[in-house]
mmCIF file of C-alpha atoms and ligand atoms in Angstrom:
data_model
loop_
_atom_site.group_PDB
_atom_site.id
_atom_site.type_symbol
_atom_site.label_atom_id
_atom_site.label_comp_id
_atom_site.label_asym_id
_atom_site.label_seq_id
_atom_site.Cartn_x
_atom_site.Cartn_y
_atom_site.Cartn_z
ATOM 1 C CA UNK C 280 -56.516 -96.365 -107.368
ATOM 2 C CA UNK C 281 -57.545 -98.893 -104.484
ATOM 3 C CA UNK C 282 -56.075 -97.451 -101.304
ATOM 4 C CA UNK C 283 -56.701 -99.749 -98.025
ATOM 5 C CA UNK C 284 -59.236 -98.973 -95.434
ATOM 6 C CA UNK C 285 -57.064 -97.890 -92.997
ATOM 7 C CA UNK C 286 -58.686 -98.941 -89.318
ATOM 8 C CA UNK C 287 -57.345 -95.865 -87.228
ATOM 9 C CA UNK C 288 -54.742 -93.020 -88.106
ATOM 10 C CA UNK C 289 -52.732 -90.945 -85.456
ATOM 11 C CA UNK C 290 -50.401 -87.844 -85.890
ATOM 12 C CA UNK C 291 -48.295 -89.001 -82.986
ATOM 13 C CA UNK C 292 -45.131 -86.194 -82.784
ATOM 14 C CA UNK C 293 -44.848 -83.098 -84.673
ATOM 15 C CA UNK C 294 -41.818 -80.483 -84.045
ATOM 16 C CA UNK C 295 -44.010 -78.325 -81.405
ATOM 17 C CA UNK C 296 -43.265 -81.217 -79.260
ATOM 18 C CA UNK C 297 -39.731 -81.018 -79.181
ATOM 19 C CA UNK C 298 -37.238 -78.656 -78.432
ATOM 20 C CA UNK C 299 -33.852 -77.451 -80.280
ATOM 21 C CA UNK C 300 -30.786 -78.946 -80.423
ATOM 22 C CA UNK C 301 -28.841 -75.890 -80.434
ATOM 23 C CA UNK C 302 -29.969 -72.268 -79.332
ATOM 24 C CA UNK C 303 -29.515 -71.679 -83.609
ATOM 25 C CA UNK C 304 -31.708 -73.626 -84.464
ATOM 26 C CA UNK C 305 -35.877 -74.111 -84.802
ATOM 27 C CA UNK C 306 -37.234 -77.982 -85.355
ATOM 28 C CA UNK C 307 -39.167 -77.752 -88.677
ATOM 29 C CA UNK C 308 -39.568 -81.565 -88.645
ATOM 30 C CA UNK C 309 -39.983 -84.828 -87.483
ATOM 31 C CA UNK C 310 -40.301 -88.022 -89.284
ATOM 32 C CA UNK C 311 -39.545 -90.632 -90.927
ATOM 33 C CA UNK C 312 -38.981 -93.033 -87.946
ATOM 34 C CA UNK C 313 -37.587 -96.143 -87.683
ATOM 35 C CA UNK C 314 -39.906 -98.514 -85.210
ATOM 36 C CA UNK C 315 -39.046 -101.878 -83.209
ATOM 37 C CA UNK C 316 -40.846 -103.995 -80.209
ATOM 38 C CA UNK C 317 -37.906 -104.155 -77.715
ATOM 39 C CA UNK C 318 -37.751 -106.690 -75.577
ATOM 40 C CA UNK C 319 -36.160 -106.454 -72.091
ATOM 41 C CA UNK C 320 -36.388 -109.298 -69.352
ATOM 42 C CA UNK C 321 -39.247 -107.569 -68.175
ATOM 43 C CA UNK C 322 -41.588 -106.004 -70.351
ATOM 44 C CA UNK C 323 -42.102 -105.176 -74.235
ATOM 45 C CA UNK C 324 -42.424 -101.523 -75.549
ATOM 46 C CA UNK C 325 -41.811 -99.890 -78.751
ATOM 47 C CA UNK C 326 -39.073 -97.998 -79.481
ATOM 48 C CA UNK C 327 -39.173 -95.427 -82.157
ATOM 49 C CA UNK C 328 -34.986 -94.068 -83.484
ATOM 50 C CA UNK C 329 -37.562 -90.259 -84.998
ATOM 51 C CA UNK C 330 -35.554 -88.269 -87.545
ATOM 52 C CA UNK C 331 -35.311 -84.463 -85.985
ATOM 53 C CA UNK C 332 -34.555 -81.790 -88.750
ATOM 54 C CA UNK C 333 -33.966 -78.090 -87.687
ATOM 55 C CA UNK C 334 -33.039 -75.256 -89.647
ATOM 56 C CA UNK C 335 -31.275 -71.772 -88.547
ATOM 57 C CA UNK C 336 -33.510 -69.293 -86.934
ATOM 58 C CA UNK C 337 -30.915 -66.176 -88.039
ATOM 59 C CA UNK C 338 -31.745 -64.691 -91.530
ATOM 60 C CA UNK C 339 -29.107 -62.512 -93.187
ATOM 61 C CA UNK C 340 -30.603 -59.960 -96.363
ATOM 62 C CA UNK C 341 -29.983 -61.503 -99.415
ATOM 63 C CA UNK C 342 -28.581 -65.241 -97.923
ATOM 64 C CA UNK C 343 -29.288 -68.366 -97.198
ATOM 65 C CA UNK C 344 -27.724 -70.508 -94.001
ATOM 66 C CA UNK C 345 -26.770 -74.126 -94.896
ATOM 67 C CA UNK C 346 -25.621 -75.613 -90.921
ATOM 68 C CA UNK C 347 -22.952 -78.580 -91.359
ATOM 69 C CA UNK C 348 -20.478 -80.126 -88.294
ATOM 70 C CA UNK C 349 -17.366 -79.558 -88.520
ATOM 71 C CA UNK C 350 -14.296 -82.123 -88.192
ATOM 72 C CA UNK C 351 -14.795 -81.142 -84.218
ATOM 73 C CA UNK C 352 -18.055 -81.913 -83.862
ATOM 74 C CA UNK C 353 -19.239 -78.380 -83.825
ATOM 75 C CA UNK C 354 -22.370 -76.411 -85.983
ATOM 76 C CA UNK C 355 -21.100 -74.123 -88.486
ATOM 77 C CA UNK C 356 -23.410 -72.230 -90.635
ATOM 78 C CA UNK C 357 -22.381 -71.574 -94.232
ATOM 79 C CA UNK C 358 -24.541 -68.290 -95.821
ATOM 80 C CA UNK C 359 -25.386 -68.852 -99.375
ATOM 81 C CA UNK C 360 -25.761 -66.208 -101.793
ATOM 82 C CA UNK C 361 -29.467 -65.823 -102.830
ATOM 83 C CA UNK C 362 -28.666 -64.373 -106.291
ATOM 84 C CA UNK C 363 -26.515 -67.607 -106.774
ATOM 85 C CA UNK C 364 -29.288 -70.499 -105.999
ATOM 86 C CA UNK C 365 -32.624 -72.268 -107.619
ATOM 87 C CA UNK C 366 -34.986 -72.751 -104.764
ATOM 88 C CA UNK C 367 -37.024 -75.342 -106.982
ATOM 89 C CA UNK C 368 -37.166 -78.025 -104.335
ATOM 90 C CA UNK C 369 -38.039 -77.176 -100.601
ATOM 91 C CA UNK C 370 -35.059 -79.686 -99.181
ATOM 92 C CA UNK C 371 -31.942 -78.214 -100.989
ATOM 93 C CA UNK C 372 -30.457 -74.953 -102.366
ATOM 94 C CA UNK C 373 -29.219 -75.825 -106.006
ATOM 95 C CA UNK C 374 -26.122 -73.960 -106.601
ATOM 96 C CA UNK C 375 -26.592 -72.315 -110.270
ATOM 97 C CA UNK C 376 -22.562 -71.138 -110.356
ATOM 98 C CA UNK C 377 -20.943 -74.713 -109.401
ATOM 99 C CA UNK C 378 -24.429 -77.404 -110.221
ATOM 100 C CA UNK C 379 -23.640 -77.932 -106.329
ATOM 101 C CA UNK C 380 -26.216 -78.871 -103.794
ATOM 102 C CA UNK C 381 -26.800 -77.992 -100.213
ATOM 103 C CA UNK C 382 -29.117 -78.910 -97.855
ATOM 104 C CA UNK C 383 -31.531 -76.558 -96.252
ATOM 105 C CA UNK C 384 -31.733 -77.956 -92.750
ATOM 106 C CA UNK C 385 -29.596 -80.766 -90.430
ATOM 107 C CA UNK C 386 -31.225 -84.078 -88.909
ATOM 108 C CA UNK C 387 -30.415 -86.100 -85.882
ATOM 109 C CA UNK C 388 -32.315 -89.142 -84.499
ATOM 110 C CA UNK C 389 -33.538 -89.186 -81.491
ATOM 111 C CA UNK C 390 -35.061 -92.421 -79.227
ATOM 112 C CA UNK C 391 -38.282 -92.043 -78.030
ATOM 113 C CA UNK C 392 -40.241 -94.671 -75.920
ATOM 114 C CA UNK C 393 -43.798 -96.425 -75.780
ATOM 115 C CA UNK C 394 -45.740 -98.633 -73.599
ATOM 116 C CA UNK C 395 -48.352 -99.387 -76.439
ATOM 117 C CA UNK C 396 -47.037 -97.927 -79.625
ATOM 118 C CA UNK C 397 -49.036 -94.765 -79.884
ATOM 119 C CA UNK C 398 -48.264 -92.770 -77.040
ATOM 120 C CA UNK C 399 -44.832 -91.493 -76.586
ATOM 121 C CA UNK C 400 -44.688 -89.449 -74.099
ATOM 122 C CA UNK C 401 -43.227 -85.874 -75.482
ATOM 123 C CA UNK C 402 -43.420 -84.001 -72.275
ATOM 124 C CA UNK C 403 -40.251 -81.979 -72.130
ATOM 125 C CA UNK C 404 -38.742 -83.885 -74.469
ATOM 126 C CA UNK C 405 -35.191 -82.159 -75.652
ATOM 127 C CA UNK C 406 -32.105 -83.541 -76.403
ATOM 128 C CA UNK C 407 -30.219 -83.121 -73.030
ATOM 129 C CA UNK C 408 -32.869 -85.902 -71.125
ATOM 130 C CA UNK C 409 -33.117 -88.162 -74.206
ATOM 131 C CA UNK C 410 -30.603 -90.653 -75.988
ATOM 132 C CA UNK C 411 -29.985 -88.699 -79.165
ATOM 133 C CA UNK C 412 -27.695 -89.992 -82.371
ATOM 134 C CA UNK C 413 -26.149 -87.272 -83.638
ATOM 135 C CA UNK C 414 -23.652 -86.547 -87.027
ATOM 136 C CA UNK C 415 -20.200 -87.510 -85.826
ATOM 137 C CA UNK C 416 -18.069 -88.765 -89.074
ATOM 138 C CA UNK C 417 -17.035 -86.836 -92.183
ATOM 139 C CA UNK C 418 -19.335 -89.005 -93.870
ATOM 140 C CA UNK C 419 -22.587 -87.532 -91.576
ATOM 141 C CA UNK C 420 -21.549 -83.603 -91.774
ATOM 142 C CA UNK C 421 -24.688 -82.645 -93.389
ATOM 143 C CA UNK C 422 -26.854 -84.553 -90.962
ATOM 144 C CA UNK C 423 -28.303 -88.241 -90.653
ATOM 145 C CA UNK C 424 -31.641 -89.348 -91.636
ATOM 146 C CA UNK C 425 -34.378 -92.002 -92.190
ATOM 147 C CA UNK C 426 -33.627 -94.670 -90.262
ATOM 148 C CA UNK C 427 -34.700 -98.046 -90.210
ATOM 149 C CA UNK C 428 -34.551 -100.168 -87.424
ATOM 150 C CA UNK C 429 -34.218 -104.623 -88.250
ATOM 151 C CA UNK C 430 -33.719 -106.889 -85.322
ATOM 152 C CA UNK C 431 -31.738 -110.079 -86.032
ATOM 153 C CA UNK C 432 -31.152 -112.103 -83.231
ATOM 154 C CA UNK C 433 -30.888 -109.965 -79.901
ATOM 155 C CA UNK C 434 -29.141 -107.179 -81.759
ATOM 156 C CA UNK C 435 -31.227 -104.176 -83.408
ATOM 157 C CA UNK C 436 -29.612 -102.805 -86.484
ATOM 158 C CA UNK C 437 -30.351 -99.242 -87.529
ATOM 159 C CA UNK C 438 -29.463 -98.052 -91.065
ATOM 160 C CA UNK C 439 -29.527 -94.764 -91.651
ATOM 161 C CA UNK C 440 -28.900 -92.201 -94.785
ATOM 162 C CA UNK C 441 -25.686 -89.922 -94.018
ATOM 163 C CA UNK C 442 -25.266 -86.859 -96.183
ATOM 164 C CA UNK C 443 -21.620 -84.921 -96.666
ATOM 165 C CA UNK C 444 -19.840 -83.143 -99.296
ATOM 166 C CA UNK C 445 -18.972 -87.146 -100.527
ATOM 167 C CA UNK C 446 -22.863 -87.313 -100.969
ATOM 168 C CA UNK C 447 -25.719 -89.581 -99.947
ATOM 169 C CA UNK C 448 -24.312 -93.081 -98.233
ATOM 170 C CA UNK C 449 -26.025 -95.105 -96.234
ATOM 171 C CA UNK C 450 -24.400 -96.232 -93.153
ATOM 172 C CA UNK C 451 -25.000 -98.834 -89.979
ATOM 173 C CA UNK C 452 -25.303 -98.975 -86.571
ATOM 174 C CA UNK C 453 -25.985 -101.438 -83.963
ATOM 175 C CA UNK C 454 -27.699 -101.172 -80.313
ATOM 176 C CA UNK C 455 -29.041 -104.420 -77.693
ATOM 177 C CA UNK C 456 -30.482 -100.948 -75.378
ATOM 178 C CA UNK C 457 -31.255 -97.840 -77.208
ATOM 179 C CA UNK C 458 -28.645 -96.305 -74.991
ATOM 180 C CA UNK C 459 -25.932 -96.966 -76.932
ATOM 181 C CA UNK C 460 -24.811 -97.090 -80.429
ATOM 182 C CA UNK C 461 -21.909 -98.975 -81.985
ATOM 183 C CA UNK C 462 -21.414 -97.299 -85.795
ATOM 184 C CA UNK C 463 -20.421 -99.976 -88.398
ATOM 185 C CA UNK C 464 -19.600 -97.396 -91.287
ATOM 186 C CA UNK C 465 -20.608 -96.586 -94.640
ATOM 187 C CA UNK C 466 -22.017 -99.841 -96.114
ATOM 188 C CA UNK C 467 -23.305 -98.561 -99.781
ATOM 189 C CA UNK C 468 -21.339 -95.831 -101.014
ATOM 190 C CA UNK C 469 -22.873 -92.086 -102.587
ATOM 191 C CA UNK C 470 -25.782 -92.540 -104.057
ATOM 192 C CA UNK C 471 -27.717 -95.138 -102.124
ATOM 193 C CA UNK C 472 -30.284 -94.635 -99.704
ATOM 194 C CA UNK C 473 -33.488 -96.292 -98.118
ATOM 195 C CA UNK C 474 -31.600 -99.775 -97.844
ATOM 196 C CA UNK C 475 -33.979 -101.888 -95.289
ATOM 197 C CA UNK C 476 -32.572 -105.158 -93.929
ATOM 198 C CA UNK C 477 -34.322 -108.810 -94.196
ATOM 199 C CA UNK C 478 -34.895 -110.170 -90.019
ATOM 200 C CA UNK C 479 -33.085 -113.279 -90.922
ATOM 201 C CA UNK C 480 -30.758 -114.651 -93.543
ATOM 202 C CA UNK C 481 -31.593 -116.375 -96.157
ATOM 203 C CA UNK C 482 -29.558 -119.243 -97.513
ATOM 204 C CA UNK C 483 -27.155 -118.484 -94.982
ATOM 205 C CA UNK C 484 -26.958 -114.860 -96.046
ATOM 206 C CA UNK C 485 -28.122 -111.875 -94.880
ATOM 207 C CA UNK C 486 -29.964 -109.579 -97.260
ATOM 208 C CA UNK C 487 -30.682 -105.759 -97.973
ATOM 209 C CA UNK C 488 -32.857 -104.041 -100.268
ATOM 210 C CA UNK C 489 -31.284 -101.048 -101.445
ATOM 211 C CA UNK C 490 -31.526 -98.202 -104.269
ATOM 212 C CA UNK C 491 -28.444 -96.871 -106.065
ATOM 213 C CA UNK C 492 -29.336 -93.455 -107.887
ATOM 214 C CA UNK C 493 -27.538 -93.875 -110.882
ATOM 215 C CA UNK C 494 -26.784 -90.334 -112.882
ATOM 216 C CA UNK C 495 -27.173 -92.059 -116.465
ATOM 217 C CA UNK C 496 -30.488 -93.036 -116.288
ATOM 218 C CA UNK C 497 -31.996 -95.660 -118.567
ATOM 219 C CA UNK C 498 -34.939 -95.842 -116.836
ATOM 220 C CA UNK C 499 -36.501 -94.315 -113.580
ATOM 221 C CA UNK C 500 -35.282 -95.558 -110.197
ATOM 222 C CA UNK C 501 -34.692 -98.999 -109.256
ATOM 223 C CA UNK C 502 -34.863 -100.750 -106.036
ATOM 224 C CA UNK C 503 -32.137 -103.541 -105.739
ATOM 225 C CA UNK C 504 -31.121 -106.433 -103.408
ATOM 226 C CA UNK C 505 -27.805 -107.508 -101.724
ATOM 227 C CA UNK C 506 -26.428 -110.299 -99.976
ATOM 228 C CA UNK C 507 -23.685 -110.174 -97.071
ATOM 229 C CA UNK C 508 -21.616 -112.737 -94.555
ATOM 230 C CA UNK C 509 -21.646 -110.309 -91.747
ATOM 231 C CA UNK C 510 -23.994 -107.213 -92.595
ATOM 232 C CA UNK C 511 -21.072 -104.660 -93.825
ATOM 233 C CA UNK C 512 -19.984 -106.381 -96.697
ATOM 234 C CA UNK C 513 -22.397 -106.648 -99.269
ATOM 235 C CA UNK C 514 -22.417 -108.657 -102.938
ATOM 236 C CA UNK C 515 -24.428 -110.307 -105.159
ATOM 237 C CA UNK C 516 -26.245 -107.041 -105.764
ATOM 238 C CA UNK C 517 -29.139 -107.540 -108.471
ATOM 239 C CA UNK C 518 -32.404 -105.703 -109.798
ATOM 240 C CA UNK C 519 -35.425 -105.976 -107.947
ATOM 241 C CA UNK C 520 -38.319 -103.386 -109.290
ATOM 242 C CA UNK C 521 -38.323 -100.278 -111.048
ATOM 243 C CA UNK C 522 -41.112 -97.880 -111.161
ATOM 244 C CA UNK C 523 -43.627 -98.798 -113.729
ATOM 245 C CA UNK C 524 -46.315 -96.198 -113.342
ATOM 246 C CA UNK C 525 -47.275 -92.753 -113.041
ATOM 247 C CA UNK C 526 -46.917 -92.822 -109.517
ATOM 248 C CA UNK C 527 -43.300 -94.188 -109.142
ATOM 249 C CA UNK C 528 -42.072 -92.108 -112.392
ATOM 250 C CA UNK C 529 -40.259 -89.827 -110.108
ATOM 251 C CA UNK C 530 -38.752 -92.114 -107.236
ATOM 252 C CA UNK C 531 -39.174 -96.225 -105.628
ATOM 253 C CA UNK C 532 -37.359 -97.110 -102.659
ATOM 254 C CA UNK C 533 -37.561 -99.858 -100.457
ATOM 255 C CA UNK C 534 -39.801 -98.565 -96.767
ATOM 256 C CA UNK C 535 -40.736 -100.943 -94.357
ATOM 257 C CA UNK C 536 -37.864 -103.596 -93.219
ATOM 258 C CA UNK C 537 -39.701 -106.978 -94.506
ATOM 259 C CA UNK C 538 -41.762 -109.120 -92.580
ATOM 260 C CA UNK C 539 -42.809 -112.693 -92.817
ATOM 261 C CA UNK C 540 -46.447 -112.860 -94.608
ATOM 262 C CA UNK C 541 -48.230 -114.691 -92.411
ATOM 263 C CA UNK C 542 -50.135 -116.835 -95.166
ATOM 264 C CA UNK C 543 -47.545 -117.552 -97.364
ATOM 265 C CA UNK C 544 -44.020 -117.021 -95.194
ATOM 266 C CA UNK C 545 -42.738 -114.861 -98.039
ATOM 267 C CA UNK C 546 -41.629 -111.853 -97.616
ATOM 268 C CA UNK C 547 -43.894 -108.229 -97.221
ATOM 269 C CA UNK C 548 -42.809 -104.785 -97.054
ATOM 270 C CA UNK C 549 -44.858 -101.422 -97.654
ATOM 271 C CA UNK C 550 -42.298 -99.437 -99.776
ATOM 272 C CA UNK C 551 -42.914 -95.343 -101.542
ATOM 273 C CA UNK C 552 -43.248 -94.153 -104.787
ATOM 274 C CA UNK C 553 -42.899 -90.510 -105.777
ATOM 275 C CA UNK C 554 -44.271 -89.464 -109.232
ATOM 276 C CA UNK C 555 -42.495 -86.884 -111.562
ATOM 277 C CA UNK C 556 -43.869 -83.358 -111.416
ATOM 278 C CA UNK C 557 -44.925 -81.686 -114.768
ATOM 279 C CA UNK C 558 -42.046 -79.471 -114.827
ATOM 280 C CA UNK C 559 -39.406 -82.358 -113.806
ATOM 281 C CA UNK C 560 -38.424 -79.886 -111.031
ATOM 282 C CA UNK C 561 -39.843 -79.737 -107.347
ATOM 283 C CA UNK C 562 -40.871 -82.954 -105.265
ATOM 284 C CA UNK C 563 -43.890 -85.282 -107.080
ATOM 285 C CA UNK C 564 -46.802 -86.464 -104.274
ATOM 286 C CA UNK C 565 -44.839 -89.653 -102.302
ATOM 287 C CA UNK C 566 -47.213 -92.212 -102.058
ATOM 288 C CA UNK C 567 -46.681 -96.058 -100.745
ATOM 289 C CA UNK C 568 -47.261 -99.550 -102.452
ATOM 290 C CA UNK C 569 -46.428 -102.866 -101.268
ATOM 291 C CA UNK C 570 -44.871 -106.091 -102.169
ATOM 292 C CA UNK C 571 -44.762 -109.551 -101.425
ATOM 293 C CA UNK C 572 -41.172 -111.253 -102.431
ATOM 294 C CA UNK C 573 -40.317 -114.600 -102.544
ATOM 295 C CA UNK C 574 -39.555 -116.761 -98.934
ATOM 296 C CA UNK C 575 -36.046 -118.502 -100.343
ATOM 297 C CA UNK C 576 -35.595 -116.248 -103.631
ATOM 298 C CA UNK C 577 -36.448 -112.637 -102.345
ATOM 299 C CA UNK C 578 -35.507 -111.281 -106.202
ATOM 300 C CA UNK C 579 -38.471 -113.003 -107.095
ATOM 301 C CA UNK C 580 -41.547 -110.727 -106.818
ATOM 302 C CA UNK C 581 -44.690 -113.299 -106.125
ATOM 303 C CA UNK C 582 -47.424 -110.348 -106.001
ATOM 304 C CA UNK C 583 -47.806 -106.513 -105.549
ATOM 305 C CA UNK C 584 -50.442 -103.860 -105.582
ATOM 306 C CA UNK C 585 -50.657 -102.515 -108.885
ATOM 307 C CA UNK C 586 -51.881 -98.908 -107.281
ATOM 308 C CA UNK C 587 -50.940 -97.329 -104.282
ATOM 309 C CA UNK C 588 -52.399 -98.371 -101.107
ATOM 310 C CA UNK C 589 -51.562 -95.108 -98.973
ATOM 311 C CA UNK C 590 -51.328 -91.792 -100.656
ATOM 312 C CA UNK C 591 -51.462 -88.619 -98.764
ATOM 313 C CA UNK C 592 -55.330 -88.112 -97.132
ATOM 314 C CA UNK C 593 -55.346 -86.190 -93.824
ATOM 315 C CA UNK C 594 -54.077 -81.938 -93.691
ATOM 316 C CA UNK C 595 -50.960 -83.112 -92.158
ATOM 317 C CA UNK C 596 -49.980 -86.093 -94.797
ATOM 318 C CA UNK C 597 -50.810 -83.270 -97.592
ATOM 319 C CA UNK C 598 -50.016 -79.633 -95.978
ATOM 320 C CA UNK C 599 -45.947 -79.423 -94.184
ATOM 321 C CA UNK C 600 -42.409 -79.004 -94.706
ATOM 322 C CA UNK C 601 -43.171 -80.784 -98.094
ATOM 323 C CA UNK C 602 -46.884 -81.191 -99.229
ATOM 324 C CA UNK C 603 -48.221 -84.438 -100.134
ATOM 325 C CA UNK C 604 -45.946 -87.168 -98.837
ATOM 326 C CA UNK C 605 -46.467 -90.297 -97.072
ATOM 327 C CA UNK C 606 -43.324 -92.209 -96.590
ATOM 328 C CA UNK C 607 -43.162 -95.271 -94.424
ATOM 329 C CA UNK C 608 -40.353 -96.446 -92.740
ATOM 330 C CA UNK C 609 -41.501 -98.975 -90.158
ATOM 331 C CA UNK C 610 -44.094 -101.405 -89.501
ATOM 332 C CA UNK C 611 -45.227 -103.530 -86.967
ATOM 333 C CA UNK C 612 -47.094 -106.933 -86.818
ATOM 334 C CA UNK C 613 -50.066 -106.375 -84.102
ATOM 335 C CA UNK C 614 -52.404 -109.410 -84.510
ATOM 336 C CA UNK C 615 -54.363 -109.044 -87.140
ATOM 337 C CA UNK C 616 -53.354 -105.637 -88.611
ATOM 338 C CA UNK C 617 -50.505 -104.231 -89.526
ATOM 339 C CA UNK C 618 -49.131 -101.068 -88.000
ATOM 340 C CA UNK C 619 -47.433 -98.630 -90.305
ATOM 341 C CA UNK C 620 -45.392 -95.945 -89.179
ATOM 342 C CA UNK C 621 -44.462 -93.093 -91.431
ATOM 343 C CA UNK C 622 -43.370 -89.721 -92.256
ATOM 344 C CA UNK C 623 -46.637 -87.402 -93.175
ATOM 345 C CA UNK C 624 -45.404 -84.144 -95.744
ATOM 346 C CA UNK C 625 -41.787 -84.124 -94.059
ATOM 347 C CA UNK C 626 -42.813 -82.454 -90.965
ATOM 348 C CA UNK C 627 -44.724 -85.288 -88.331
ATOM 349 C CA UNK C 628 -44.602 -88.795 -87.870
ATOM 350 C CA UNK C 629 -48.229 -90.746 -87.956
ATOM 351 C CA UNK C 630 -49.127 -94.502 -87.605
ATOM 352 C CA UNK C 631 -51.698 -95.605 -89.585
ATOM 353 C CA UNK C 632 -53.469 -99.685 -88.978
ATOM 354 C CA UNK C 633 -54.277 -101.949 -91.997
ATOM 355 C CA UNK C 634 -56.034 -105.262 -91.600
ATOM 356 C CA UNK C 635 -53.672 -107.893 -92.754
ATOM 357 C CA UNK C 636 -56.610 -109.773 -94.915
ATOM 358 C CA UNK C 637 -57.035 -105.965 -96.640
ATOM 359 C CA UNK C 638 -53.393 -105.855 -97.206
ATOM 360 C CA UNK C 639 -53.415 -109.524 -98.721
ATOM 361 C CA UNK C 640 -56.405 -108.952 -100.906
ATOM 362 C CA UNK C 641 -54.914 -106.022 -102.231
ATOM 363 C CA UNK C 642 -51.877 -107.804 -103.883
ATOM 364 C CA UNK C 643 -52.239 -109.229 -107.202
HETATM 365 C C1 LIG P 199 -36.511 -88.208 -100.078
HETATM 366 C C2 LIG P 199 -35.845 -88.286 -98.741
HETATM 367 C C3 LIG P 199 -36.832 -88.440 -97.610
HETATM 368 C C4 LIG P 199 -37.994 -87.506 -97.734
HETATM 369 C C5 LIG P 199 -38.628 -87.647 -99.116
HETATM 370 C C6 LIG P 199 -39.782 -86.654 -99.349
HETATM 371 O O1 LIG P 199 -36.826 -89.483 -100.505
HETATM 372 O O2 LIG P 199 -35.103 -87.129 -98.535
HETATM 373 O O3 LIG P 199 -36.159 -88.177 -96.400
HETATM 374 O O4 LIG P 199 -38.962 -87.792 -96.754
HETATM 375 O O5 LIG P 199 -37.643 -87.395 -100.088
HETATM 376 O O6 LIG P 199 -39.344 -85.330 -99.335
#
């Protein structure tokens, strides 16, 4: 295993810095951020969209509370019978009686601000004084999560994963503030997640990685790509990678939204594995590879690093709300390194800086 020097690392918000959305509810985690320069006539900061995840502070003998909106936009708390669930995996309740699934906690986003990209100031931070995107369709009523942020143009588009009782979609929204959100629907249908759009089209079309779970499995995840006219249609779907090794035997998905390579012009993007666990059952260590994809011909794969080049290091990347996961979501092109942003063991969000010539070496 070859991981990159990594120049600095910060833990920059964990859930002590932010307060509940609902008297009900405790913040158990914050992560998996999306991450953009913004732009504004006057100055340049980054903007991170953080994933918040709460669970319910009540506990009831012999239950379990699973919170979910309802069709009015309110919490409801649903107690599951303890007697009736497999608490294998830390994130969901697997119903034994009906093969169900519910989750154990809700997420929002929330927008958080920075002059320089690692300080965001958290100082009564709470989502009355900040601009917060919360569940509001059928389609979101078990919470929204991981998003990731692309700008095309002047417009920032923000995919996110929206859980219900229809499943695991991933949906779109658009912003030109951060204020604001315009919601542009489902745009892959249950089970799809960690979809990541290209900054520009590409023959004309715009393109999205994306990674359909399929429940007849041939082989272990894949991560695909798509093409679309106007960003809510999408076509032309075809294969991409699948995991190969150990460490993406469990889980691949597509992490950072690409960016231009500066010595070739194709196109690079720092995406997780997860690897199986021994049992099949719990959550494998989520570690992070990268790949460089063609410039006109993204389903071409020009290089990759055969190992991981991030894998859970520091207490809070291996000790949280899940151990051992790094899971990058964002990253930014500072000069000559490249800023990632990620989610460390499902609880904080951490940036971590890579020189670009490390990063380039590294892919084979
Ligand atoms: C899944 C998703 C992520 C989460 C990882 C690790 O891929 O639910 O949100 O961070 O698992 O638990």
């Amino acid at each position: 295993m070859t991981l990159l020097p990594r120049l600095f690392t910060e833990k920059l918000i964990s859930p002590s810095d932010l307060q509940a959305s609902d008297p009900r509810l405790k913040v158990v985690g914050v992560f998996n951020p999306g991450v953009t320069e913004f732009k504004s006539k006057t100055s340049t900061e980054t903007i991170m969209v953080a994933r918040v995840v709460e669970q319910v502070i009540e506990q009831r003998e012999g239950y379990q509370p699973s919170p979910r909106y309802d069709k009015a936009g309110e919490l409801q708390i649903d107690w599951l019978p303890n007697d009736d669930i497999d608490f294998h995996d830390p994130r969901v309740y697997h119903i034994q009686s009906t093969g169900l699934q519910r989750l154990r906690f809700i997420s929002y986003l929330l927008v958080l601000r920075s002059p320089d990209g690692k300080i965001f100031d958290t100082s009564n931070l709470n989502p009355t004084n900040t601009i917060t995107f919360k569940p509001e369709t059928p389609y979101e009523s078990f919470g929204i999560e991981d998003p990731r942020i692309t700008r095309i143009d002047d417009t920032y588009y923000m995919t996110y994963v929206a859980v219900s009782l229809h499943g695991v979609t991933t949906c779109l929204a658009s912003t030109t503030d951060f204020k604001s959100f315009k919601r542009h629907g489902v745009i892959f249908c249950p089970e799809n997640k960690d979809v990541v759009l290209f900054p520009e089209t590409i023959n004309g079309q715009f393109m999205a990685m994306h990674r359909p779970m399929p429940t007849i499995k041939f082989r272990p995840p894949e991560m695909w790509l798509a093409t679309s006219d106007n960003l809510t249609h999408w076509g032309n779907h075809c294969f991409l990678l699948s995991g190969q090794s150990d460490w993406q035997s469990g889980r691949i998905g597509g992490g950072t939204p690409p960016l231009r390579d500066p010595d070739t012009g194709g196109w690079l993007t720092v995406y997780h594995g997860s690897e199986k666990t021994a049992d099949g059952k719990g959550v494998g260590m989520y570690t992070a590879g990268a790949l460089l994809l063609d410039t006109n011909e993204p389903q071409r794969v020009i290089k990759q690093t055969t190992s991981p080049i991030m894998q859970p290091e520091l207490d809070f990347e291996k000790i949280g709300f899940v151990n051992n996961v790094v899971f990058p979501t964002a990253m930014l092109d500072r000069g000559e390194e490249w800023w990632v942003y990620y989610g460390a063991a499902d609880e904080h969000i951490g940036v971590t800086a890579y020189r670009k010539a490390d990063l380039s070496a590294a892919l084979q």
